[in-house]
């Protein structure tokens, strides 16, 4: 005895197996991409980011070392009897090297910080040089103050002399 709807049953089972197989393949593909492909891409991206951060860290160390050298040179501008032009040229050389070492704006996250630091060194150098040029000003002011007192005393003497002549 065969069932009358044997053909429909067979078709239904085949449809079910086909849909089950497609669903199973989709689930396996999802697991494959979720557990195999995506973590590798994520790891690759993270490794690239780590390399970028390490490069930035190395640049920061080099920048800091060069900045420290410039600090020492700028501090040496305060010593008396130095060759101001030589030290200014040396400082300018170091500042130019520091400026050239700054990477492009898009490859570093602290571009403005580096540029502002270099500009600060330039400003400090200018101010120290101006200050060095005004070193003799205090001595000259004291001389002028003494001269004013001396001339004031002479003026008082002359005024007294004129007053005595008028009487």
mmCIF file with all atom_site columns, C-alpha atoms in Angstrom:
data_model
loop_
_atom_site.group_PDB
_atom_site.id
_atom_site.type_symbol
_atom_site.label_atom_id
_atom_site.label_alt_id
_atom_site.label_comp_id
_atom_site.label_asym_id
_atom_site.label_entity_id
_atom_site.label_seq_id
_atom_site.pdbx_PDB_ins_code
_atom_site.Cartn_x
_atom_site.Cartn_y
_atom_site.Cartn_z
_atom_site.occupancy
_atom_site.B_iso_or_equiv
_atom_site.pdbx_formal_charge
_atom_site.auth_seq_id
_atom_site.auth_comp_id
_atom_site.auth_asym_id
_atom_site.auth_atom_id
_atom_site.pdbx_PDB_model_num
ATOM 1   C CA . UNK A 1 1   ? 0.000  0.000   0.000  1.00 0.00 ? 1   UNK A CA 1
ATOM 2   C CA . UNK A 1 2   ? 1.458  3.201   -1.165 1.00 0.00 ? 2   UNK A CA 1
ATOM 3   C CA . UNK A 1 3   ? 0.227  6.534   -0.036 1.00 0.00 ? 3   UNK A CA 1
ATOM 4   C CA . UNK A 1 4   ? -1.496 8.591   -2.657 1.00 0.00 ? 4   UNK A CA 1
ATOM 5   C CA . UNK A 1 5   ? 0.508  11.734  -1.997 1.00 0.00 ? 5   UNK A CA 1
ATOM 6   C CA . UNK A 1 6   ? 3.922  10.097  -2.193 1.00 0.00 ? 6   UNK A CA 1
ATOM 7   C CA . UNK A 1 7   ? 5.070  12.561  -4.800 1.00 0.00 ? 7   UNK A CA 1
ATOM 8   C CA . UNK A 1 8   ? 4.069  15.599  -2.706 1.00 0.00 ? 8   UNK A CA 1
ATOM 9   C CA . UNK A 1 9   ? 5.741  14.115  0.380  1.00 0.00 ? 9   UNK A CA 1
ATOM 10  C CA . UNK A 1 10  ? 8.968  13.556  -1.518 1.00 0.00 ? 10  UNK A CA 1
ATOM 11  C CA . UNK A 1 11  ? 8.892  17.101  -2.894 1.00 0.00 ? 11  UNK A CA 1
ATOM 12  C CA . UNK A 1 12  ? 8.201  18.511  0.583  1.00 0.00 ? 12  UNK A CA 1
ATOM 13  C CA . UNK A 1 13  ? 11.084 16.558  2.096  1.00 0.00 ? 13  UNK A CA 1
ATOM 14  C CA . UNK A 1 14  ? 13.434 17.671  -0.704 1.00 0.00 ? 14  UNK A CA 1
ATOM 15  C CA . UNK A 1 15  ? 12.333 21.288  -0.273 1.00 0.00 ? 15  UNK A CA 1
ATOM 16  C CA . UNK A 1 16  ? 12.874 20.985  3.483  1.00 0.00 ? 16  UNK A CA 1
ATOM 17  C CA . UNK A 1 17  ? 16.348 19.430  3.008  1.00 0.00 ? 17  UNK A CA 1
ATOM 18  C CA . UNK A 1 18  ? 17.255 22.119  0.456  1.00 0.00 ? 18  UNK A CA 1
ATOM 19  C CA . UNK A 1 19  ? 16.084 24.981  2.710  1.00 0.00 ? 19  UNK A CA 1
ATOM 20  C CA . UNK A 1 20  ? 17.743 23.331  5.730  1.00 0.00 ? 20  UNK A CA 1
ATOM 21  C CA . UNK A 1 21  ? 20.988 22.959  3.756  1.00 0.00 ? 21  UNK A CA 1
ATOM 22  C CA . UNK A 1 22  ? 20.929 26.589  2.599  1.00 0.00 ? 22  UNK A CA 1
ATOM 23  C CA . UNK A 1 23  ? 20.210 27.744  6.144  1.00 0.00 ? 23  UNK A CA 1
ATOM 24  C CA . UNK A 1 24  ? 22.989 25.563  7.507  1.00 0.00 ? 24  UNK A CA 1
ATOM 25  C CA . UNK A 1 25  ? 25.454 26.880  4.915  1.00 0.00 ? 25  UNK A CA 1
ATOM 26  C CA . UNK A 1 26  ? 24.481 30.478  5.743  1.00 0.00 ? 26  UNK A CA 1
ATOM 27  C CA . UNK A 1 27  ? 24.942 29.813  9.459  1.00 0.00 ? 27  UNK A CA 1
ATOM 28  C CA . UNK A 1 28  ? 28.345 28.210  8.825  1.00 0.00 ? 28  UNK A CA 1
ATOM 29  C CA . UNK A 1 29  ? 29.395 31.146  6.612  1.00 0.00 ? 29  UNK A CA 1
ATOM 30  C CA . UNK A 1 30  ? 28.331 33.582  9.320  1.00 0.00 ? 30  UNK A CA 1
ATOM 31  C CA . UNK A 1 31  ? 30.376 31.689  11.910 1.00 0.00 ? 31  UNK A CA 1
ATOM 32  C CA . UNK A 1 32  ? 33.322 31.521  9.507  1.00 0.00 ? 32  UNK A CA 1
ATOM 33  C CA . UNK A 1 33  ? 33.344 35.271  8.908  1.00 0.00 ? 33  UNK A CA 1
ATOM 34  C CA . UNK A 1 34  ? 32.614 36.032  12.539 1.00 0.00 ? 34  UNK A CA 1
ATOM 35  C CA . UNK A 1 35  ? 35.329 33.830  14.007 1.00 0.00 ? 35  UNK A CA 1
ATOM 36  C CA . UNK A 1 36  ? 37.899 33.571  11.221 1.00 0.00 ? 36  UNK A CA 1
ATOM 37  C CA . UNK A 1 37  ? 37.888 36.526  8.855  1.00 0.00 ? 37  UNK A CA 1
ATOM 38  C CA . UNK A 1 38  ? 36.828 39.520  10.957 1.00 0.00 ? 38  UNK A CA 1
ATOM 39  C CA . UNK A 1 39  ? 39.279 38.963  13.828 1.00 0.00 ? 39  UNK A CA 1
ATOM 40  C CA . UNK A 1 40  ? 42.145 38.809  11.331 1.00 0.00 ? 40  UNK A CA 1
ATOM 41  C CA . UNK A 1 41  ? 41.077 42.082  9.760  1.00 0.00 ? 41  UNK A CA 1
ATOM 42  C CA . UNK A 1 42  ? 40.652 43.619  13.190 1.00 0.00 ? 42  UNK A CA 1
ATOM 43  C CA . UNK A 1 43  ? 44.080 42.373  14.252 1.00 0.00 ? 43  UNK A CA 1
ATOM 44  C CA . UNK A 1 44  ? 45.606 43.802  11.093 1.00 0.00 ? 44  UNK A CA 1
ATOM 45  C CA . UNK A 1 45  ? 44.022 47.208  11.743 1.00 0.00 ? 45  UNK A CA 1
ATOM 46  C CA . UNK A 1 46  ? 45.118 47.155  15.389 1.00 0.00 ? 46  UNK A CA 1
ATOM 47  C CA . UNK A 1 47  ? 48.676 46.174  14.440 1.00 0.00 ? 47  UNK A CA 1
ATOM 48  C CA . UNK A 1 48  ? 48.829 49.069  11.978 1.00 0.00 ? 48  UNK A CA 1
ATOM 49  C CA . UNK A 1 49  ? 47.592 51.418  14.691 1.00 0.00 ? 49  UNK A CA 1
ATOM 50  C CA . UNK A 1 50  ? 50.202 50.090  17.133 1.00 0.00 ? 50  UNK A CA 1
ATOM 51  C CA . UNK A 1 51  ? 52.938 50.690  14.557 1.00 0.00 ? 51  UNK A CA 1
ATOM 52  C CA . UNK A 1 52  ? 51.657 54.237  14.038 1.00 0.00 ? 52  UNK A CA 1
ATOM 53  C CA . UNK A 1 53  ? 51.594 54.905  17.794 1.00 0.00 ? 53  UNK A CA 1
ATOM 54  C CA . UNK A 1 54  ? 55.140 53.531  18.169 1.00 0.00 ? 54  UNK A CA 1
ATOM 55  C CA . UNK A 1 55  ? 56.355 55.790  15.357 1.00 0.00 ? 55  UNK A CA 1
ATOM 56  C CA . UNK A 1 56  ? 54.735 58.774  17.049 1.00 0.00 ? 56  UNK A CA 1
ATOM 57  C CA . UNK A 1 57  ? 56.320 57.807  20.357 1.00 0.00 ? 57  UNK A CA 1
ATOM 58  C CA . UNK A 1 58  ? 59.756 57.558  18.723 1.00 0.00 ? 58  UNK A CA 1
ATOM 59  C CA . UNK A 1 59  ? 59.239 60.939  17.090 1.00 0.00 ? 59  UNK A CA 1
ATOM 60  C CA . UNK A 1 60  ? 58.210 62.451  20.414 1.00 0.00 ? 60  UNK A CA 1
ATOM 61  C CA . UNK A 1 61  ? 61.382 61.133  22.042 1.00 0.00 ? 61  UNK A CA 1
ATOM 62  C CA . UNK A 1 62  ? 63.532 62.537  19.240 1.00 0.00 ? 62  UNK A CA 1
ATOM 63  C CA . UNK A 1 63  ? 61.643 65.840  19.330 1.00 0.00 ? 63  UNK A CA 1
ATOM 64  C CA . UNK A 1 64  ? 62.089 66.050  23.091 1.00 0.00 ? 64  UNK A CA 1
ATOM 65  C CA . UNK A 1 65  ? 65.817 65.326  22.814 1.00 0.00 ? 65  UNK A CA 1
ATOM 66  C CA . UNK A 1 66  ? 66.282 68.040  20.169 1.00 0.00 ? 66  UNK A CA 1
ATOM 67  C CA . UNK A 1 67  ? 64.169 70.470  22.190 1.00 0.00 ? 67  UNK A CA 1
ATOM 68  C CA . UNK A 1 68  ? 66.337 69.828  25.255 1.00 0.00 ? 68  UNK A CA 1
ATOM 69  C CA . UNK A 1 69  ? 69.444 70.662  23.207 1.00 0.00 ? 69  UNK A CA 1
ATOM 70  C CA . UNK A 1 70  ? 67.833 73.928  22.120 1.00 0.00 ? 70  UNK A CA 1
ATOM 71  C CA . UNK A 1 71  ? 66.922 74.657  25.758 1.00 0.00 ? 71  UNK A CA 1
ATOM 72  C CA . UNK A 1 72  ? 70.548 74.286  26.795 1.00 0.00 ? 72  UNK A CA 1
ATOM 73  C CA . UNK A 1 73  ? 71.726 76.552  23.968 1.00 0.00 ? 73  UNK A CA 1
ATOM 74  C CA . UNK A 1 74  ? 69.139 79.208  24.782 1.00 0.00 ? 74  UNK A CA 1
ATOM 75  C CA . UNK A 1 75  ? 70.135 79.064  28.449 1.00 0.00 ? 75  UNK A CA 1
ATOM 76  C CA . UNK A 1 76  ? 73.760 79.576  27.436 1.00 0.00 ? 76  UNK A CA 1
ATOM 77  C CA . UNK A 1 77  ? 72.786 82.961  25.953 1.00 0.00 ? 77  UNK A CA 1
ATOM 78  C CA . UNK A 1 78  ? 72.736 84.270  29.543 1.00 0.00 ? 78  UNK A CA 1
ATOM 79  C CA . UNK A 1 79  ? 76.424 83.636  30.154 1.00 0.00 ? 79  UNK A CA 1
ATOM 80  C CA . UNK A 1 80  ? 78.510 86.788  29.980 1.00 0.00 ? 80  UNK A CA 1
ATOM 81  C CA . UNK A 1 81  ? 81.137 87.209  27.273 1.00 0.00 ? 81  UNK A CA 1
ATOM 82  C CA . UNK A 1 82  ? 79.756 84.728  24.754 1.00 0.00 ? 82  UNK A CA 1
ATOM 83  C CA . UNK A 1 83  ? 79.773 85.170  20.999 1.00 0.00 ? 83  UNK A CA 1
ATOM 84  C CA . UNK A 1 84  ? 76.105 86.071  20.558 1.00 0.00 ? 84  UNK A CA 1
ATOM 85  C CA . UNK A 1 85  ? 76.070 85.746  16.769 1.00 0.00 ? 85  UNK A CA 1
ATOM 86  C CA . UNK A 1 86  ? 77.616 82.265  16.850 1.00 0.00 ? 86  UNK A CA 1
ATOM 87  C CA . UNK A 1 87  ? 75.163 80.972  19.441 1.00 0.00 ? 87  UNK A CA 1
ATOM 88  C CA . UNK A 1 88  ? 72.207 82.517  17.625 1.00 0.00 ? 88  UNK A CA 1
ATOM 89  C CA . UNK A 1 89  ? 73.305 80.847  14.386 1.00 0.00 ? 89  UNK A CA 1
ATOM 90  C CA . UNK A 1 90  ? 73.704 77.541  16.212 1.00 0.00 ? 90  UNK A CA 1
ATOM 91  C CA . UNK A 1 91  ? 70.269 77.874  17.797 1.00 0.00 ? 91  UNK A CA 1
ATOM 92  C CA . UNK A 1 92  ? 68.726 78.807  14.457 1.00 0.00 ? 92  UNK A CA 1
ATOM 93  C CA . UNK A 1 93  ? 70.265 75.681  12.910 1.00 0.00 ? 93  UNK A CA 1
ATOM 94  C CA . UNK A 1 94  ? 68.809 73.485  15.642 1.00 0.00 ? 94  UNK A CA 1
ATOM 95  C CA . UNK A 1 95  ? 65.393 75.149  15.373 1.00 0.00 ? 95  UNK A CA 1
ATOM 96  C CA . UNK A 1 96  ? 65.341 74.642  11.597 1.00 0.00 ? 96  UNK A CA 1
ATOM 97  C CA . UNK A 1 97  ? 66.245 70.972  12.066 1.00 0.00 ? 97  UNK A CA 1
ATOM 98  C CA . UNK A 1 98  ? 63.489 70.631  14.622 1.00 0.00 ? 98  UNK A CA 1
ATOM 99  C CA . UNK A 1 99  ? 60.981 72.311  12.298 1.00 0.00 ? 99  UNK A CA 1
ATOM 100 C CA . UNK A 1 100 ? 61.964 70.030  9.416  1.00 0.00 ? 100 UNK A CA 1
ATOM 101 C CA . UNK A 1 101 ? 61.584 66.920  11.563 1.00 0.00 ? 101 UNK A CA 1
ATOM 102 C CA . UNK A 1 102 ? 57.895 67.599  12.246 1.00 0.00 ? 102 UNK A CA 1
ATOM 103 C CA . UNK A 1 103 ? 55.838 65.129  10.200 1.00 0.00 ? 103 UNK A CA 1
ATOM 104 C CA . UNK A 1 104 ? 52.952 66.152  7.967  1.00 0.00 ? 104 UNK A CA 1
ATOM 105 C CA . UNK A 1 105 ? 49.763 67.394  9.590  1.00 0.00 ? 105 UNK A CA 1
ATOM 106 C CA . UNK A 1 106 ? 47.786 64.211  8.846  1.00 0.00 ? 106 UNK A CA 1
ATOM 107 C CA . UNK A 1 107 ? 50.412 61.757  10.094 1.00 0.00 ? 107 UNK A CA 1
ATOM 108 C CA . UNK A 1 108 ? 50.578 63.065  13.654 1.00 0.00 ? 108 UNK A CA 1
ATOM 109 C CA . UNK A 1 109 ? 47.927 63.856  16.179 1.00 0.00 ? 109 UNK A CA 1
ATOM 110 C CA . UNK A 1 110 ? 49.895 66.662  17.850 1.00 0.00 ? 110 UNK A CA 1
ATOM 111 C CA . UNK A 1 111 ? 50.950 68.741  14.848 1.00 0.00 ? 111 UNK A CA 1
ATOM 112 C CA . UNK A 1 112 ? 49.878 72.056  16.365 1.00 0.00 ? 112 UNK A CA 1
ATOM 113 C CA . UNK A 1 113 ? 51.725 71.268  19.592 1.00 0.00 ? 113 UNK A CA 1
ATOM 114 C CA . UNK A 1 114 ? 54.982 70.693  17.735 1.00 0.00 ? 114 UNK A CA 1
ATOM 115 C CA . UNK A 1 115 ? 54.614 73.815  15.597 1.00 0.00 ? 115 UNK A CA 1
ATOM 116 C CA . UNK A 1 116 ? 53.757 75.941  18.628 1.00 0.00 ? 116 UNK A CA 1
ATOM 117 C CA . UNK A 1 117 ? 56.755 74.549  20.518 1.00 0.00 ? 117 UNK A CA 1
ATOM 118 C CA . UNK A 1 118 ? 59.102 75.496  17.698 1.00 0.00 ? 118 UNK A CA 1
ATOM 119 C CA . UNK A 1 119 ? 57.565 78.957  17.483 1.00 0.00 ? 119 UNK A CA 1
ATOM 120 C CA . UNK A 1 120 ? 58.020 79.350  21.243 1.00 0.00 ? 120 UNK A CA 1
ATOM 121 C CA . UNK A 1 121 ? 61.718 78.569  20.901 1.00 0.00 ? 121 UNK A CA 1
ATOM 122 C CA . UNK A 1 122 ? 62.036 81.188  18.168 1.00 0.00 ? 122 UNK A CA 1
ATOM 123 C CA . UNK A 1 123 ? 60.270 83.755  20.355 1.00 0.00 ? 123 UNK A CA 1
ATOM 124 C CA . UNK A 1 124 ? 62.392 82.910  23.400 1.00 0.00 ? 124 UNK A CA 1
ATOM 125 C CA . UNK A 1 125 ? 65.574 83.221  21.357 1.00 0.00 ? 125 UNK A CA 1
ATOM 126 C CA . UNK A 1 126 ? 64.523 86.654  20.061 1.00 0.00 ? 126 UNK A CA 1
ATOM 127 C CA . UNK A 1 127 ? 63.649 87.873  23.542 1.00 0.00 ? 127 UNK A CA 1
ATOM 128 C CA . UNK A 1 128 ? 66.868 86.564  25.083 1.00 0.00 ? 128 UNK A CA 1
ATOM 129 C CA . UNK A 1 129 ? 68.876 88.256  22.338 1.00 0.00 ? 129 UNK A CA 1
ATOM 130 C CA . UNK A 1 130 ? 67.071 91.543  22.923 1.00 0.00 ? 130 UNK A CA 1
ATOM 131 C CA . UNK A 1 131 ? 67.593 91.165  26.660 1.00 0.00 ? 131 UNK A CA 1
ATOM 132 C CA . UNK A 1 132 ? 71.288 90.481  26.102 1.00 0.00 ? 132 UNK A CA 1
ATOM 133 C CA . UNK A 1 133 ? 71.528 93.669  24.050 1.00 0.00 ? 133 UNK A CA 1
ATOM 134 C CA . UNK A 1 134 ? 70.040 95.608  26.981 1.00 0.00 ? 134 UNK A CA 1
ATOM 135 C CA . UNK A 1 135 ? 72.540 94.246  29.540 1.00 0.00 ? 135 UNK A CA 1
ATOM 136 C CA . UNK A 1 136 ? 74.508 97.503  29.639 1.00 0.00 ? 136 UNK A CA 1
ATOM 137 C CA . UNK A 1 137 ? 71.331 99.521  30.071 1.00 0.00 ? 137 UNK A CA 1
ATOM 138 C CA . UNK A 1 138 ? 71.333 99.205  33.877 1.00 0.00 ? 138 UNK A CA 1
ATOM 139 C CA . UNK A 1 139 ? 74.933 100.384 34.101 1.00 0.00 ? 139 UNK A CA 1
ATOM 140 C CA . UNK A 1 140 ? 74.197 103.268 31.758 1.00 0.00 ? 140 UNK A CA 1
ATOM 141 C CA . UNK A 1 141 ? 71.093 104.222 33.727 1.00 0.00 ? 141 UNK A CA 1
ATOM 142 C CA . UNK A 1 142 ? 73.155 104.353 36.918 1.00 0.00 ? 142 UNK A CA 1
ATOM 143 C CA . UNK A 1 143 ? 75.756 106.521 35.194 1.00 0.00 ? 143 UNK A CA 1
ATOM 144 C CA . UNK A 1 144 ? 73.023 108.810 33.900 1.00 0.00 ? 144 UNK A CA 1
ATOM 145 C CA . UNK A 1 145 ? 71.429 109.021 37.356 1.00 0.00 ? 145 UNK A CA 1
ATOM 146 C CA . UNK A 1 146 ? 74.800 109.989 38.870 1.00 0.00 ? 146 UNK A CA 1
ATOM 147 C CA . UNK A 1 147 ? 75.303 112.551 36.106 1.00 0.00 ? 147 UNK A CA 1
ATOM 148 C CA . UNK A 1 148 ? 71.833 114.001 36.757 1.00 0.00 ? 148 UNK A CA 1
ATOM 149 C CA . UNK A 1 149 ? 72.616 114.308 40.471 1.00 0.00 ? 149 UNK A CA 1
ATOM 150 C CA . UNK A 1 150 ? 75.954 115.956 39.726 1.00 0.00 ? 150 UNK A CA 1
ATOM 151 C CA . UNK A 1 151 ? 74.375 118.363 37.264 1.00 0.00 ? 151 UNK A CA 1
ATOM 152 C CA . UNK A 1 152 ? 71.550 119.066 39.707 1.00 0.00 ? 152 UNK A CA 1
ATOM 153 C CA . UNK A 1 153 ? 74.102 119.915 42.399 1.00 0.00 ? 153 UNK A CA 1
ATOM 154 C CA . UNK A 1 154 ? 75.926 122.204 39.955 1.00 0.00 ? 154 UNK A CA 1
ATOM 155 C CA . UNK A 1 155 ? 72.636 123.859 39.027 1.00 0.00 ? 155 UNK A CA 1
ATOM 156 C CA . UNK A 1 156 ? 71.916 124.480 42.701 1.00 0.00 ? 156 UNK A CA 1
ATOM 157 C CA . UNK A 1 157 ? 75.348 126.071 43.092 1.00 0.00 ? 157 UNK A CA 1
ATOM 158 C CA . UNK A 1 158 ? 74.744 128.287 40.069 1.00 0.00 ? 158 UNK A CA 1
ATOM 159 C CA . UNK A 1 159 ? 71.284 129.246 41.348 1.00 0.00 ? 159 UNK A CA 1
ATOM 160 C CA . UNK A 1 160 ? 72.773 130.260 44.698 1.00 0.00 ? 160 UNK A CA 1
ATOM 161 C CA . UNK A 1 161 ? 75.509 132.179 42.958 1.00 0.00 ? 161 UNK A CA 1
ATOM 162 C CA . UNK A 1 162 ? 72.934 134.031 40.807 1.00 0.00 ? 162 UNK A CA 1
ATOM 163 C CA . UNK A 1 163 ? 70.809 134.803 43.885 1.00 0.00 ? 163 UNK A CA 1
ATOM 164 C CA . UNK A 1 164 ? 73.847 136.210 45.677 1.00 0.00 ? 164 UNK A CA 1
ATOM 165 C CA . UNK A 1 165 ? 74.685 138.377 42.664 1.00 0.00 ? 165 UNK A CA 1
ATOM 166 C CA . UNK A 1 166 ? 71.143 139.740 42.531 1.00 0.00 ? 166 UNK A CA 1
ATOM 167 C CA . UNK A 1 167 ? 71.244 140.851 46.137 1.00 0.00 ? 167 UNK A CA 1
#
